[in-house]
Amino acid sequence: MPIIMRLDRVMADRKMSLKELSEKVGVANVNLSKMKTGKISAVRFSTLEAICEALNCQPGDILEYQKENPP
């Protein structure tokens, strides 16, 4: 998949735990965990906004586009 989640990196930079982010954002730990590992297919803008607010970052800090190499 060409979109890569970098939530784990931003959380580490901010020294914020999954539990703390979950409480600030109002999203279940399990859902944030799936985001961290990239095991999701969609993110609501409201969730992305809340994460960016809690982590004081931009969406581009969390999401990265990586061009797929043709075979």
One Martini backbone bead per residue (centre of mass of N, CA, C, O) as a GRO file, in nm:
protein
   71
    1MET     BB    1   0.096   0.036   0.023
    2PRO     BB    2   0.147   0.384  -0.033
    3ILE     BB    3   0.038   0.431   0.260
    4ILE     BB    4   0.203   0.551   0.554
    5MET     BB    5   0.224   0.507   0.892
    6ARG     BB    6   0.376   0.750   1.150
    7LEU     BB    7   0.269   0.745   1.446
    8ASP     BB    8   0.498   0.613   1.610
    9ARG     BB    9   0.710   0.834   1.559
   10VAL     BB   10   0.554   1.077   1.678
   11MET     BB   11   0.509   0.959   1.956
   12ALA     BB   12   0.807   0.927   2.027
   13ASP     BB   13   0.887   1.226   1.995
   14ARG     BB   14   0.654   1.301   2.228
   15LYS     BB   15   0.632   1.088   2.452
   16MET     BB   16   0.366   0.906   2.376
   17SER     BB   17   0.126   0.708   2.463
   18LEU     BB   18  -0.138   0.522   2.374
   19LYS     BB   19  -0.311   0.589   2.619
   20GLU     BB   20  -0.284   0.897   2.611
   21LEU     BB   21  -0.391   0.938   2.324
   22SER     BB   22  -0.663   0.802   2.364
   23GLU     BB   23  -0.766   1.007   2.576
   24LYS     BB   24  -0.733   1.271   2.401
   25VAL     BB   25  -0.903   1.158   2.141
   26GLY     BB   26  -1.129   0.921   2.185
   27VAL     BB   27  -0.980   0.646   2.117
   28ALA     BB   28  -0.925   0.337   2.100
   29ASN     BB   29  -0.653   0.152   2.147
   30VAL     BB   30  -0.701  -0.055   1.918
   31ASN     BB   31  -0.727   0.158   1.690
   32LEU     BB   32  -0.450   0.292   1.728
   33SER     BB   33  -0.286   0.036   1.689
   34LYS     BB   34  -0.373  -0.005   1.394
   35MET     BB   35  -0.252   0.258   1.298
   36LYS     BB   36   0.044   0.212   1.381
   37THR     BB   37   0.053  -0.067   1.191
   38GLY     BB   38  -0.135  -0.022   0.924
   39LYS     BB   39  -0.436  -0.181   0.981
   40ILE     BB   40  -0.577   0.023   0.772
   41SER     BB   41  -0.808   0.197   0.525
   42ALA     BB   42  -0.908   0.435   0.724
   43VAL     BB   43  -0.960   0.794   0.805
   44ARG     BB   44  -1.088   1.023   0.989
   45PHE     BB   45  -1.074   1.357   1.004
   46SER     BB   46  -1.145   1.384   1.305
   47THR     BB   47  -0.919   1.197   1.401
   48LEU     BB   48  -0.681   1.341   1.270
   49GLU     BB   49  -0.728   1.608   1.414
   50ALA     BB   50  -0.698   1.501   1.707
   51ILE     BB   51  -0.411   1.395   1.674
   52CYS     BB   52  -0.277   1.661   1.589
   53GLU     BB   53  -0.353   1.811   1.845
   54ALA     BB   54  -0.215   1.616   2.055
   55LEU     BB   55   0.079   1.622   1.881
   56ASN     BB   56   0.150   1.875   1.733
   57CYS     BB   57   0.069   1.828   1.412
   58GLN     BB   58   0.073   1.708   1.090
   59PRO     BB   59  -0.050   1.493   0.863
   60GLY     BB   60   0.239   1.456   0.723
   61ASP     BB   61   0.366   1.323   0.985
   62ILE     BB   62   0.176   1.053   0.962
   63LEU     BB   63   0.166   1.064   0.650
   64GLU     BB   64   0.290   0.854   0.373
   65TYR     BB   65   0.409   0.857   0.046
   66GLN     BB   66   0.478   0.553  -0.147
   67LYS     BB   67   0.598   0.457  -0.422
   68GLU     BB   68   0.542   0.213  -0.635
   69ASN     BB   69   0.707  -0.046  -0.775
   70PRO     BB   70   0.751  -0.170  -1.062
   71PRO     BB   71   0.802  -0.495  -1.195
   0.00000   0.00000   0.00000
